Coordinates of N, CA and C in Angstrom, one line a residue:
M95 N -36.1 -3.3 3.4 CA -35.0 -2.5 4.0 C -33.7 -3.3 4.0
A96 N -32.7 -2.6 3.7 CA -31.3 -3.2 3.6 C -30.7 -3.4 4.9
D97 N -29.8 -4.4 5.0 CA -29.2 -4.8 6.2 C -27.8 -4.2 6.4
V98 N -27.4 -3.9 7.6 CA -26.1 -3.3 7.9 C -25.0 -4.3 7.5
S99 N -25.3 -5.6 7.3 CA -24.2 -6.5 6.9 C -23.7 -6.2 5.5
I100 N -24.4 -5.4 4.8 CA -23.9 -4.9 3.5 C -22.6 -4.2 3.7
I101 N -22.5 -3.3 4.7 CA -21.3 -2.5 5.0 C -20.2 -3.4 5.4
D102 N -20.5 -4.4 6.2 CA -19.4 -5.3 6.7 C -18.8 -6.1 5.5
A103 N -19.7 -6.6 4.6 CA -19.2 -7.3 3.5 C -18.4 -6.4 2.6
F104 N -18.8 -5.2 2.4 CA -18.1 -4.2 1.6 C -16.7 -3.9 2.2
R105 N -16.7 -3.7 3.5 CA -15.4 -3.4 4.2 C -14.5 -4.6 4.1
E106 N -15.0 -5.8 4.3 CA -14.1 -7.0 4.2 C -13.5 -7.2 2.8
S107 N -14.4 -7.0 1.8 CA -13.9 -7.2 0.4 C -12.9 -6.2 0.1
M108 N -13.1 -5.0 0.6 CA -12.1 -3.9 0.3 C -10.8 -4.1 1.0
I109 N -10.8 -4.6 2.2 CA -9.6 -4.8 3.0 C -8.8 -6.0 2.3
G110 N -9.6 -7.1 1.9 CA -8.9 -8.2 1.3 C -8.2 -7.8 0.0
L111 N -8.9 -7.1 -0.8 CA -8.4 -6.6 -2.1 C -7.2 -5.7 -1.9
M112 N -7.3 -4.8 -0.9 CA -6.2 -3.9 -0.6 C -4.9 -4.6 -0.2
K113 N -5.1 -5.6 0.6 CA -3.9 -6.4 1.1 C -3.3 -7.1 -0.1
L114 N -4.1 -7.6 -1.0 CA -3.5 -8.3 -2.2 C -2.8 -7.3 -3.1
L115 N -3.4 -6.1 -3.3 CA -2.8 -5.1 -4.1 C -1.5 -4.7 -3.6
N116 N -1.4 -4.5 -2.2 CA -0.2 -4.1 -1.6 C 0.9 -5.2 -1.8
E117 N 0.5 -6.5 -1.7 CA 1.4 -7.6 -1.9 C 1.9 -7.6 -3.3
E118 N 1.0 -7.4 -4.3 CA 1.4 -7.4 -5.7 C 2.3 -6.2 -6.0
T119 N 2.1 -5.1 -5.4 CA 2.9 -3.9 -5.6 C 4.3 -4.2 -5.1
E120 N 4.4 -4.8 -3.9 CA 5.8 -5.2 -3.4 C 6.5 -6.1 -4.3
L121 N 5.8 -7.1 -4.8 CA 6.4 -8.1 -5.7 C 6.9 -7.4 -7.0
L122 N 6.1 -6.4 -7.5 CA 6.5 -5.7 -8.7 C 7.7 -4.9 -8.5
K123 N 7.8 -4.2 -7.3 CA 8.9 -3.4 -7.0 C 10.2 -4.2 -6.8
K124 N 10.0 -5.5 -6.3 CA 11.2 -6.4 -6.2 C 11.5 -7.1 -7.5
R125 N 10.6 -6.9 -8.5 CA 10.8 -7.6 -9.8 C 10.7 -9.1 -9.7
E126 N 9.8 -9.6 -8.8 CA 9.6 -11.0 -8.6 C 8.4 -11.4 -9.5
F127 N 8.5 -11.4 -10.8 CA 7.4 -11.6 -11.7 C 6.9 -13.0 -11.7
K128 N 7.7 -14.0 -11.4 CA 7.2 -15.4 -11.4 C 6.2 -15.6 -10.3
T129 N 6.4 -14.9 -9.2 CA 5.5 -15.1 -8.0 C 4.1 -14.4 -8.3
L130 N 4.0 -13.5 -9.3 CA 2.8 -12.8 -9.5 C 1.7 -13.7 -10.1
D131 N 2.1 -14.8 -10.8 CA 1.1 -15.6 -11.4 C 0.1 -16.2 -10.3
R132 N 0.6 -16.6 -9.2 CA -0.2 -17.2 -8.2 C -1.2 -16.2 -7.6
L133 N -0.9 -14.9 -7.7 CA -1.8 -13.9 -7.2 C -3.0 -13.6 -8.1
Q134 N -2.9 -13.8 -9.4 CA -3.8 -13.3 -10.3 C -5.2 -13.9 -10.2
A135 N -5.3 -15.2 -9.9 CA -6.7 -15.8 -9.7 C -7.3 -15.2 -8.5
R136 N -6.6 -15.1 -7.4 CA -7.1 -14.5 -6.2 C -7.5 -13.1 -6.4
K137 N -6.7 -12.3 -7.1 CA -7.0 -10.9 -7.4 C -8.3 -10.8 -8.1
R138 N -8.5 -11.6 -9.1 CA -9.7 -11.6 -9.9 C -10.9 -11.9 -9.0
Q139 N -10.8 -12.9 -8.1 CA -11.9 -13.2 -7.2 C -12.2 -12.1 -6.3
L140 N -11.2 -11.5 -5.7 CA -11.4 -10.4 -4.8 C -12.0 -9.1 -5.5
A141 N -11.5 -8.9 -6.7 CA -12.1 -7.7 -7.5 C -13.5 -7.9 -7.8
I142 N -13.9 -9.2 -8.2 CA -15.3 -9.4 -8.4 C -16.2 -9.3 -7.2
S143 N -15.6 -9.8 -6.1 CA -16.3 -9.7 -4.8 C -16.5 -8.2 -4.4
F144 N -15.4 -7.4 -4.5 CA -15.5 -6.0 -4.2 C -16.5 -5.3 -5.1
E145 N -16.5 -5.6 -6.4 CA -17.4 -4.9 -7.3 C -18.9 -5.2 -6.9
K146 N -19.1 -6.5 -6.5 CA -20.4 -6.9 -6.1 C -20.9 -6.2 -4.9
H147 N -20.0 -6.1 -3.9 CA -20.4 -5.4 -2.6 C -20.5 -3.9 -2.8
Q148 N -19.7 -3.4 -3.7 CA -19.8 -1.9 -3.9 C -21.1 -1.6 -4.6
T149 N -21.5 -2.4 -5.6 CA -22.7 -2.2 -6.3 C -23.9 -2.3 -5.3
E150 N -23.8 -3.3 -4.4 CA -24.9 -3.4 -3.3 C -24.9 -2.2 -2.4
M151 N -23.8 -1.6 -2.1 CA -23.7 -0.4 -1.3 C -24.4 0.8 -2.0
R152 N -24.1 0.8 -3.3 CA -24.7 2.0 -4.1 C -26.2 1.8 -4.3
K153 N -26.7 0.6 -4.3 CA -28.1 0.4 -4.4 C -28.8 0.7 -3.1
H154 N -28.1 0.6 -2.0 CA -28.7 0.9 -0.7 C -27.9 1.9 0.1
P155 N -27.8 3.1 -0.3 CA -27.0 4.1 0.4 C -27.6 4.4 1.8
E156 N -28.8 4.1 2.1 CA -29.4 4.4 3.4 C -28.8 3.6 4.5
V157 N -28.1 2.5 4.2 CA -27.4 1.7 5.3 C -26.3 2.5 5.9
L158 N -25.7 3.4 5.2 CA -24.7 4.3 5.8 C -25.2 5.1 6.9
E159 N -26.5 5.5 6.8 CA -27.1 6.3 7.9 C -27.5 5.5 9.1
M160 N -27.4 4.2 8.9 CA -27.8 3.3 10.1 C -26.6 3.0 11.0
I161 N -25.4 3.3 10.6 CA -24.3 3.1 11.4 C -23.8 4.4 12.1
P162 N -23.1 4.2 13.2 CA -22.6 5.4 13.9 C -21.6 6.2 13.1
S163 N -21.5 7.5 13.4 CA -20.6 8.4 12.6 C -19.2 7.9 12.7
D164 N -18.8 7.4 13.9 CA -17.4 6.9 14.0 C -17.1 5.7 13.0
D165 N -18.1 4.9 12.8 CA -17.9 3.8 11.9 C -17.9 4.3 10.4
R166 N -18.7 5.3 10.1 CA -18.7 5.9 8.8 C -17.3 6.6 8.5
T167 N -16.7 7.2 9.6 CA -15.4 7.9 9.4 C -14.4 6.8 9.2
A168 N -14.4 5.7 10.0 CA -13.5 4.6 9.8 C -13.6 4.0 8.4
L169 N -14.8 3.9 7.9 CA -15.0 3.3 6.5 C -14.5 4.2 5.5
R170 N -14.6 5.6 5.7 CA -14.0 6.5 4.8 C -12.5 6.4 4.8
E171 N -11.9 6.3 5.9 CA -10.5 6.1 6.0 C -10.0 4.9 5.3
I172 N -10.7 3.8 5.5 CA -10.3 2.5 4.8 C -10.4 2.7 3.3
Y173 N -11.5 3.4 2.9 CA -11.7 3.6 1.5 C -10.6 4.5 0.9
N174 N -10.1 5.5 1.6 CA -9.0 6.3 1.2 C -7.7 5.5 1.1
R175 N -7.5 4.7 2.1 CA -6.3 3.8 2.0 C -6.4 2.9 0.8
F176 N -7.6 2.4 0.6 CA -7.8 1.5 -0.6 C -7.5 2.2 -1.9
R177 N -8.0 3.4 -2.0 CA -7.7 4.2 -3.2 C -6.2 4.4 -3.4
C178 N -5.5 4.7 -2.3 CA -4.0 4.9 -2.4 C -3.3 3.6 -2.8
A179 N -3.7 2.5 -2.2 CA -3.2 1.2 -2.6 C -3.4 0.8 -4.1
L180 N -4.6 1.1 -4.5 CA -5.0 0.9 -5.9 C -4.1 1.8 -6.8
S181 N -3.9 3.0 -6.5 CA -3.1 4.0 -7.3 C -1.7 3.5 -7.3
D182 N -1.1 3.1 -6.1 CA 0.3 2.6 -6.1 C 0.4 1.4 -7.0
N183 N -0.6 0.5 -6.9 CA -0.5 -0.7 -7.7 C -0.5 -0.4 -9.2
M184 N -1.4 0.5 -9.6 CA -1.5 0.9 -11.0 C -0.2 1.5 -11.5
L185 N 0.5 2.3 -10.7 CA 1.8 2.9 -11.0 C 2.9 1.8 -11.1
A186 N 2.9 0.9 -10.2 CA 3.9 -0.2 -10.2 C 3.7 -1.1 -11.5
L187 N 2.4 -1.4 -11.8 CA 2.1 -2.1 -13.0 C 2.6 -1.4 -14.3
R188 N 2.3 -0.1 -14.3 CA 2.7 0.7 -15.5 C 4.2 0.8 -15.6
S189 N 4.9 0.9 -14.5 CA 6.3 1.0 -14.4 C 7.0 -0.3 -14.9
S190 N 6.4 -1.4 -14.5 CA 6.9 -2.7 -14.9 C 6.7 -2.9 -16.4
H191 N 5.5 -2.5 -16.9 CA 5.2 -2.6 -18.3 C 6.1 -1.8 -19.1
D192 N 6.4 -0.5 -18.7 CA 7.3 0.4 -19.4 C 8.7 -0.2 -19.5
A193 N 9.2 -0.8 -18.3 CA 10.5 -1.3 -18.3 C 10.6 -2.5 -19.3
A194 N 9.6 -3.4 -19.3 CA 9.6 -4.5 -20.2 C 9.6 -4.0 -21.7
E195 N 8.8 -3.0 -21.9 CA 8.8 -2.4 -23.3 C 10.1 -1.8 -23.7
R196 N 10.8 -1.2 -22.8 CA 12.2 -0.7 -23.1 C 13.2 -1.8 -23.4
V197 N 13.1 -2.9 -22.6 CA 14.0 -4.0 -22.9 C 13.7 -4.6 -24.3
V198 N 12.4 -4.8 -24.6 CA 12.1 -5.3 -25.9 C 12.6 -4.4 -27.0
S199 N 12.4 -3.1 -26.8 CA 12.9 -2.1 -27.8 C 14.4 -2.2 -28.0
L200 N 15.1 -2.3 -26.9 CA 16.6 -2.4 -27.0 C 17.0 -3.7 -27.7
I201 N 16.3 -4.8 -27.5 CA 16.6 -6.1 -28.1 C 16.3 -5.9 -29.6
M202 N 15.2 -5.3 -30.0 CA 14.8 -5.1 -31.4 C 15.9 -4.3 -32.1
E203 N 16.3 -3.2 -31.4 CA 17.3 -2.3 -32.0 C 18.6 -3.0 -32.2
S204 N 19.0 -3.8 -31.2 CA 20.2 -4.6 -31.4 C 20.2 -5.6 -32.5
V205 N 19.0 -6.3 -32.7 CA 18.9 -7.2 -33.8 C 18.9 -6.5 -35.1
R206 N 18.2 -5.3 -35.2 CA 18.2 -4.5 -36.4 C 19.7 -4.1 -36.8
K207 N 20.4 -3.7 -35.8 CA 21.8 -3.2 -36.0 C 22.7 -4.4 -36.5
Q208 N 22.5 -5.6 -35.9 CA 23.3 -6.7 -36.3 C 23.0 -7.1 -37.7
R209 N 21.7 -7.0 -38.1 CA 21.3 -7.4 -39.4 C 21.4 -6.3 -40.5
G210 N 21.8 -5.2 -40.0 CA 22.0 -4.0 -40.9 C 20.7 -3.4 -41.5
I211 N 19.7 -3.6 -40.7 CA 18.4 -3.0 -41.1 C 18.4 -1.5 -40.7
T212 N 18.1 -0.6 -41.7 CA 18.1 0.8 -41.4 C 16.7 1.3 -41.1
A213 N 16.7 2.5 -40.7 CA 15.4 3.2 -40.4 C 14.5 3.3 -41.6
D214 N 15.1 3.5 -42.8 CA 14.4 3.6 -44.0 C 13.7 2.3 -44.4
A215 N 14.4 1.2 -44.1 CA 13.8 -0.1 -44.4 C 12.6 -0.4 -43.5
I216 N 12.7 0.1 -42.3 CA 11.6 -0.1 -41.3 C 10.3 0.7 -41.7
Q217 N 10.5 1.9 -42.2 CA 9.4 2.7 -42.7 C 8.7 2.1 -43.9
S218 N 9.4 1.3 -44.7 CA 8.8 0.7 -45.9 C 7.6 -0.2 -45.5
F219 N 7.7 -0.7 -44.3 CA 6.6 -1.6 -43.9 C 5.3 -0.9 -43.5
G220 N 5.5 0.4 -43.3 CA 4.3 1.3 -42.9 C 4.2 1.4 -41.4
K221 N 3.3 2.2 -41.0 CA 3.1 2.5 -39.6 C 2.6 1.2 -38.9
T222 N 3.0 1.0 -37.7 CA 2.6 -0.1 -36.9 C 1.1 0.1 -36.5
R223 N 0.4 -0.9 -36.7 CA -1.1 -0.8 -36.4 C -1.3 -1.2 -34.9
T224 N -2.0 -0.3 -34.2 CA -2.3 -0.6 -32.8 C -3.8 -0.5 -32.6
G225 N -4.2 -0.9 -31.4 CA -5.6 -0.8 -31.0 C -6.5 -1.7 -31.8
Y226 N -7.7 -1.2 -32.1 CA -8.7 -2.0 -32.9 C -8.2 -2.1 -34.3
D227 N -7.4 -1.1 -34.8 CA -6.9 -1.2 -36.2 C -6.0 -2.4 -36.4
A228 N -5.4 -2.9 -35.4 CA -4.5 -4.1 -35.6 C -5.4 -5.4 -35.9
Y229 N -6.7 -5.3 -35.6 CA -7.5 -6.5 -35.8 C -8.3 -6.4 -37.1
T230 N -8.2 -5.4 -37.9 CA -9.0 -5.2 -39.1 C -8.1 -5.5 -40.3
P231 N -8.6 -6.0 -41.4 CA -7.8 -6.3 -42.6 C -7.2 -5.0 -43.1
L232 N -6.0 -5.1 -43.7 CA -5.4 -3.9 -44.3 C -6.3 -3.2 -45.3
G233 N -6.3 -1.9 -45.2 CA -7.1 -1.1 -46.1 C -8.5 -0.9 -45.7
Q234 N -9.0 -1.6 -44.7 CA -10.4 -1.4 -44.3 C -10.4 -0.5 -43.1
N235 N -11.3 0.5 -43.2 CA -11.4 1.5 -42.2 C -12.1 0.9 -41.0
V236 N -11.7 1.4 -39.8 CA -12.4 0.9 -38.6 C -13.5 1.9 -38.3
A237 N -14.7 1.3 -38.1 CA -15.9 2.1 -37.7 C -16.1 1.9 -36.3
A238 N -16.0 3.1 -35.6 CA -16.3 3.0 -34.1 C -17.8 2.8 -33.8
V239 N -18.6 3.4 -34.6 CA -20.1 3.3 -34.4 C -20.7 3.0 -35.8
T240 N -21.6 2.1 -35.8 CA -22.3 1.8 -37.0 C -23.6 2.6 -37.0
K241 N -23.9 3.2 -38.1 CA -25.1 4.0 -38.2 C -26.3 3.2 -38.5
S242 N -26.2 1.9 -38.8 CA -27.3 1.1 -39.1 C -28.1 0.7 -37.9
L243 N -27.5 0.9 -36.7 CA -28.2 0.5 -35.5 C -29.2 1.6 -35.2

């Protein structure tokens, strides 16, 4: 039989990760990118811990029946706050990525303009390869699934 300590470990890992996600989101909004490096190792550790405890909770759902309904409600509220923090963090990361992408595009456009490179010359190099296609030799098709298995 599973122990109620599974719930406590899950709650603590969720709260720890949520605090770090909120801190990272604030740093992203303030554009303090140099400070983010120190958070990444801790974020990875907390994410691994959270995943481990979440997996344990899913293996033993009966432990939720062992705690009072008030505690279940509180756990649900913490989980909802965690999901909001995760969503905010993902949006902030995406926003920062998009902003960096725009800056790089502006720099590339400026360099092209200074060097007199036209849009026609850019097209002669062909379509930019992205995703798995970027890792395959030119002219070789990417196979998502091999039929030989």
